[in-house]
Amino acid sequence: MRLKFKDRYEYSRYWENLVDLERDAEREFHLNEIMNLSGKEREKKGRAILNLKGSFLGTIVGDFLVYRFYREDMPDYQINVGDVVLVSRKHPLKDGIEGTVFEKAKNFITVVFSQKLPQGKRWRIDLFVNDITFKRMLGSLEFFEKGYSLFDENIIIGNKKPEVCQEELEFFNKDLNEFQKEAVKRAVCSPHLFLIHGPPGTGKTTTLLEVILQHIKKGDKILATADSNTAVDNIVEGLIKRDINVVRIGHPARLKKELLDVSIDAQVEKHPKYQEIKSLENKIQKLRSLQESYLKPIPQRRRGLTYDQILKYARSGKKVRGHKIETLKSMAEWIRLQKEIQKFINQKRDIEDQIIDDILETAQVICATNSGAGSDFLFEDIFDVIFIDEASQSTEPSCLIPVIKGKKVVLAGDHKQLPPTVLHPDARGLSFTMFERFIKIYPENSYMLKIQYRMNDLIKEFPSKEFYNGELVSADTVKNRKLSDITGKEGETPITDDTPVVFVDTGGKFLEQQKRGSKSRYNPQEAETVKQIIEQLKSIGVKPEDIGVITPYKDHEEYLKRLLPDIEVKTVDGFQGREKEVIIISLVRSNLDEEIGFLDDLRRLNVALTRAKRKLIVIGDAKTLSSNETYRRFIDFVKEKGKFVSVDQIEKKVVI
C-alpha cells in the first residue's frame, strides 16, 4: 500500500495500472458468466432473470424510455436500482441492449433505455458492467498527470502537509454535540484538506451537512459527492430539508423518485427557455417527416457524387451519366432538408447549453456520484470546496474525479469499516482508499466523532474498545435501549430477554458446507437455528421488519432468504450504513481445521457488530472462531458481560 509518491507521473502510473486490472476483471467476470453459464445457471446466481414479459410505460425526464418486465414467479436476484443491465430476446451478447434499472418490486423490474426496444414476446435481463466509471477514473488520472488539478498536487501525492485550524461559528444545527461542533470548526477553517472520521452511528453525514451549510454561508461554489447514489441522495435530502437550491447530476433511473424534481433533467424542463427547445424539436420532427418523401443519398444511390455535386447538378437540371434527373432532384431536396434540420439541432444544443449553464451557475450545491462529477455537465466547472461522503468506501481514483475540480477538499468516512470491493487479486491496492491514506499521513487534519446514537451501550462497548481505542460514548437517548421497549414485555430466555448481546455456540455440531464450483460457504443447520431464534422473537411481539439477519457468505444468504421470506437478510456488505432494532449474525464457519477464511477481515466484523440498536445475537462455532484472537476476545466479552449459551439451550428455550 503506497502512502506517498515521488511525483504526479508516478502517482498516475500506479493507479492507472490498478484501474486497468480491475476494469478487465469486472468485464471478464460478467462476460465469462454470460458465455459459460446457461441462462438458468446465471439466474440461479441472481445475476439474470429469464422469461420476462415486457411492456412500454412511457418516458421520464431526459426523454428516456421506460419499460416494465414482469413474471408471476420472479426469482431472487442481485440486480438493483441504478445497475447497468443487458436486455435481450435471444442472447445478451448478440442482441442485448444496454439499460439502467429504474425500479424493482416483488413481481417486476423497470428498466430505462435511451432507445426503443424491438418487438419481443420474452425477454432476459443480465447484470452487466458500467464502463463509464472506469473511463472517468482514467481520464481524471490523465488530467492529474498533465498538471490540470485545481487541488494542490503535492498534498495529493503526500509531499505537503496541509494547514489546519479552527474558528468559532454560529451553527445552523443547534443539536450538534461537542465532537460534531469541533469537527465542523476545524473543517470550515482548514484551507485545503480536512477529514471527518465518523464511526458507526456518530452522525457523520449530519456533521458533513453542517460544514456544507457553513461554506454556503461564505458564498462558496460547492460540489458534494459520494461513490454510491444512495449516499448522494442522503446528502440531497438533507440539503432540501434546509431549503438549499440543489442540483442533482445523474441518470434519472439512479435517483430516488422523490428527488427527480432536483435532477438536472427535470430542472432543464422547468426552465423558461425550455419552450424554445420544444418548438425546435417540433420543427425538426416536421422536417424529418417531410424528408421521408425524398430519396436518401445512400452510397449506392450517389455513385461517387458528393452532396455538393448532387445539389449543383440538381440546380442546373443537367443529366449526369448513370443518374436520372428525378433521382438527383429528390436527393438534393433530402440534403437541403438535412441542412435545415442540422441548423435547428445546433440551435437546440446552444439553448440547452445556456439552460444548463444557468442552472449550474445559480445552484448553491451541485450533487453527483464521484463518477458523475466527471460528466460533460461539469467538464469545465471549478469549485471552491469538494465534499465527499462515504470516502472510505471509494477507491482513490474514484475520489480523484471530483477532487481535481476543487481548491479545498473535505472527506467523511470510517476506514475501520468495509473498504471498496475489489475483484482482481493484483488490484488490491484499490482497497487502500484516499481517506485512509490521508488519515495516515495527515493525522492532524482529521477529527473523530465520538458520541454514537444507535446502539445500546453494551452493544457499543466491544467494537469501541477493539476498533476505536475505547473512545466511543453512547448518547443518553440510546445507551439503555432495551428489547422490551418495543415489545412491551421482557421475555424469559436469553433470546427474548433484555440482554443486549448474546452468543449462541453451535459447539461444532453444525459443520459448514460448500456447493460444487462455489468459493462461498453455507450452513443449513445454523440457518435453522436462526429461524428458531426469529420465531421466539416474534412470539414476544418483535415485528419482522425490526429484525435483520447478517451473514458474511453469499451462499448462506441465499439459503436464509428461502428459509425466511419475511425477514431482511443481507451480507455484511449489504448492511453497511444500515441499522435494525435486532440483528442476528450467522457466521457459518465450523470445521475440524478451525479455519475462518475471510472472516479474518476484521472490518467486516466491525460492520456486523454495529448494526443493532437493542439486541445483538451472534451464532457460530466458538471453537472454530477462537482461532482468531479478535473473535476469541469477543466471545470472552460476551461470557463476561452478555450471555453465552449453547444451541441446545436455544432449542429447548432454557431460561438463564
mmCIF file of N, CA and C in Angstrom, residues 314-357:
data_model
loop_
_atom_site.group_PDB
_atom_site.id
_atom_site.type_symbol
_atom_site.label_atom_id
_atom_site.label_comp_id
_atom_site.label_asym_id
_atom_site.label_seq_id
_atom_site.Cartn_x
_atom_site.Cartn_y
_atom_site.Cartn_z
ATOM 1 N N ALA A 314 -28.487 19.102 -59.614
ATOM 2 C CA ALA A 314 -29.948 19.218 -59.485
ATOM 3 C C ALA A 314 -30.408 20.627 -59.841
ATOM 4 N N ARG A 315 -29.618 21.660 -59.434
ATOM 5 C CA ARG A 315 -29.964 23.060 -59.739
ATOM 6 C C ARG A 315 -29.875 23.333 -61.240
ATOM 7 N N SER A 316 -28.828 22.792 -61.868
ATOM 8 C CA SER A 316 -28.598 23.065 -63.296
ATOM 9 C C SER A 316 -29.569 22.301 -64.191
ATOM 10 N N GLY A 317 -30.108 21.221 -63.665
ATOM 11 C CA GLY A 317 -31.025 20.397 -64.448
ATOM 12 C C GLY A 317 -30.320 19.547 -65.481
ATOM 13 N N LYS A 318 -28.981 19.525 -65.432
ATOM 14 C CA LYS A 318 -28.211 18.726 -66.388
ATOM 15 C C LYS A 318 -28.205 17.255 -65.980
ATOM 16 N N LYS A 319 -28.254 16.417 -66.998
ATOM 17 C CA LYS A 319 -28.176 14.983 -66.728
ATOM 18 C C LYS A 319 -26.732 14.581 -66.480
ATOM 19 N N VAL A 320 -26.527 13.671 -65.555
ATOM 20 C CA VAL A 320 -25.208 13.126 -65.273
ATOM 21 C C VAL A 320 -25.263 11.646 -65.603
ATOM 22 N N ARG A 321 -24.211 11.167 -66.279
ATOM 23 C CA ARG A 321 -24.236 9.778 -66.724
ATOM 24 C C ARG A 321 -24.482 8.817 -65.546
ATOM 25 N N GLY A 322 -25.461 7.940 -65.719
ATOM 26 C CA GLY A 322 -25.765 6.957 -64.680
ATOM 27 C C GLY A 322 -26.779 7.444 -63.664
ATOM 28 N N HIS A 323 -27.222 8.712 -63.769
ATOM 29 C CA HIS A 323 -28.180 9.278 -62.806
ATOM 30 C C HIS A 323 -29.391 9.850 -63.531
ATOM 31 N N LYS A 324 -30.563 9.541 -63.040
ATOM 32 C CA LYS A 324 -31.768 10.190 -63.542
ATOM 33 C C LYS A 324 -31.900 11.550 -62.884
ATOM 34 N N ILE A 325 -32.375 12.540 -63.643
ATOM 35 C CA ILE A 325 -32.519 13.891 -63.092
ATOM 36 C C ILE A 325 -33.517 13.909 -61.928
ATOM 37 N N GLU A 326 -34.563 13.044 -62.010
ATOM 38 C CA GLU A 326 -35.548 12.993 -60.919
ATOM 39 C C GLU A 326 -34.904 12.491 -59.622
ATOM 40 N N THR A 327 -34.000 11.511 -59.782
ATOM 41 C CA THR A 327 -33.298 10.979 -58.600
ATOM 42 C C THR A 327 -32.411 12.048 -57.982
ATOM 43 N N LEU A 328 -31.671 12.781 -58.835
ATOM 44 C CA LEU A 328 -30.785 13.847 -58.336
ATOM 45 C C LEU A 328 -31.584 14.916 -57.590
ATOM 46 N N LYS A 329 -32.719 15.309 -58.162
ATOM 47 C CA LYS A 329 -33.531 16.358 -57.519
ATOM 48 C C LYS A 329 -34.114 15.878 -56.187
ATOM 49 N N SER A 330 -34.510 14.628 -56.131
ATOM 50 C CA SER A 330 -35.063 14.081 -54.884
ATOM 51 C C SER A 330 -33.990 14.032 -53.791
ATOM 52 N N MET A 331 -32.781 13.560 -54.184
ATOM 53 C CA MET A 331 -31.682 13.512 -53.206
ATOM 54 C C MET A 331 -31.276 14.923 -52.778
ATOM 55 N N ALA A 332 -31.312 15.863 -53.728
ATOM 56 C CA ALA A 332 -30.937 17.253 -53.413
ATOM 57 C C ALA A 332 -31.905 17.853 -52.398
ATOM 58 N N GLU A 333 -33.182 17.537 -52.551
ATOM 59 C CA GLU A 333 -34.178 18.059 -51.594
ATOM 60 C C GLU A 333 -33.969 17.440 -50.214
ATOM 61 N N TRP A 334 -33.624 16.136 -50.186
ATOM 62 C CA TRP A 334 -33.324 15.467 -48.900
ATOM 63 C C TRP A 334 -32.138 16.162 -48.214
ATOM 64 N N ILE A 335 -31.082 16.485 -49.011
ATOM 65 C CA ILE A 335 -29.880 17.148 -48.461
ATOM 66 C C ILE A 335 -30.222 18.540 -47.948
ATOM 67 N N ARG A 336 -31.067 19.274 -48.734
ATOM 68 C CA ARG A 336 -31.454 20.622 -48.291
ATOM 69 C C ARG A 336 -32.206 20.577 -46.962
ATOM 70 N N LEU A 337 -33.099 19.628 -46.839
ATOM 71 C CA LEU A 337 -33.850 19.482 -45.585
ATOM 72 C C LEU A 337 -32.922 19.071 -44.439
ATOM 73 N N GLN A 338 -31.938 18.217 -44.747
ATOM 74 C CA GLN A 338 -30.993 17.787 -43.711
ATOM 75 C C GLN A 338 -30.193 18.964 -43.169
ATOM 76 N N LYS A 339 -29.802 19.879 -44.046
ATOM 77 C CA LYS A 339 -29.070 21.072 -43.608
ATOM 78 C C LYS A 339 -29.945 21.944 -42.710
ATOM 79 N N GLU A 340 -31.235 22.020 -43.081
ATOM 80 C CA GLU A 340 -32.178 22.789 -42.267
ATOM 81 C C GLU A 340 -32.341 22.136 -40.888
ATOM 82 N N ILE A 341 -32.453 20.791 -40.892
ATOM 83 C CA ILE A 341 -32.570 20.043 -39.630
ATOM 84 C C ILE A 341 -31.344 20.281 -38.761
ATOM 85 N N GLN A 342 -30.152 20.195 -39.374
ATOM 86 C CA GLN A 342 -28.914 20.371 -38.605
ATOM 87 C C GLN A 342 -28.815 21.770 -38.011
ATOM 88 N N LYS A 343 -29.313 22.748 -38.741
ATOM 89 C CA LYS A 343 -29.306 24.129 -38.228
ATOM 90 C C LYS A 343 -30.148 24.222 -36.954
ATOM 91 N N PHE A 344 -31.335 23.590 -36.978
ATOM 92 C CA PHE A 344 -32.199 23.614 -35.791
ATOM 93 C C PHE A 344 -31.593 22.795 -34.644
ATOM 94 N N ILE A 345 -30.938 21.662 -34.982
ATOM 95 C CA ILE A 345 -30.283 20.848 -33.950
ATOM 96 C C ILE A 345 -29.201 21.665 -33.253
ATOM 97 N N ASN A 346 -28.413 22.403 -34.026
ATOM 98 C CA ASN A 346 -27.353 23.240 -33.439
ATOM 99 C C ASN A 346 -27.943 24.327 -32.550
ATOM 100 N N GLN A 347 -29.048 24.928 -32.989
ATOM 101 C CA GLN A 347 -29.716 25.948 -32.173
ATOM 102 C C GLN A 347 -30.206 25.335 -30.862
ATOM 103 N N LYS A 348 -30.775 24.127 -30.976
ATOM 104 C CA LYS A 348 -31.293 23.428 -29.793
ATOM 105 C C LYS A 348 -30.160 23.161 -28.800
ATOM 106 N N ARG A 349 -29.026 22.688 -29.291
ATOM 107 C CA ARG A 349 -27.887 22.408 -28.414
ATOM 108 C C ARG A 349 -27.379 23.671 -27.734
ATOM 109 N N ASP A 350 -27.343 24.766 -28.478
ATOM 110 C CA ASP A 350 -26.884 26.035 -27.894
ATOM 111 C C ASP A 350 -27.805 26.464 -26.750
ATOM 112 N N ILE A 351 -29.116 26.336 -26.951
ATOM 113 C CA ILE A 351 -30.071 26.727 -25.904
ATOM 114 C C ILE A 351 -29.946 25.787 -24.706
ATOM 115 N N GLU A 352 -29.796 24.470 -24.975
ATOM 116 C CA GLU A 352 -29.606 23.513 -23.878
ATOM 117 C C GLU A 352 -28.385 23.873 -23.050
ATOM 118 N N ASP A 353 -27.290 24.225 -23.731
ATOM 119 C CA ASP A 353 -26.057 24.617 -23.020
ATOM 120 C C ASP A 353 -26.288 25.862 -22.175
ATOM 121 N N GLN A 354 -27.022 26.818 -22.724
ATOM 122 C CA GLN A 354 -27.325 28.047 -21.971
ATOM 123 C C GLN A 354 -28.148 27.733 -20.722
ATOM 124 N N ILE A 355 -29.159 26.867 -20.883
ATOM 125 C CA ILE A 355 -30.028 26.495 -19.754
ATOM 126 C C ILE A 355 -29.217 25.796 -18.667
ATOM 127 N N ILE A 356 -28.394 24.816 -19.075
ATOM 128 C CA ILE A 356 -27.599 24.061 -18.100
ATOM 129 C C ILE A 356 -26.616 24.976 -17.385
ATOM 130 N N ASP A 357 -25.963 25.860 -18.140
ATOM 131 C CA ASP A 357 -25.034 26.810 -17.514
ATOM 132 C C ASP A 357 -25.757 27.671 -16.488
#
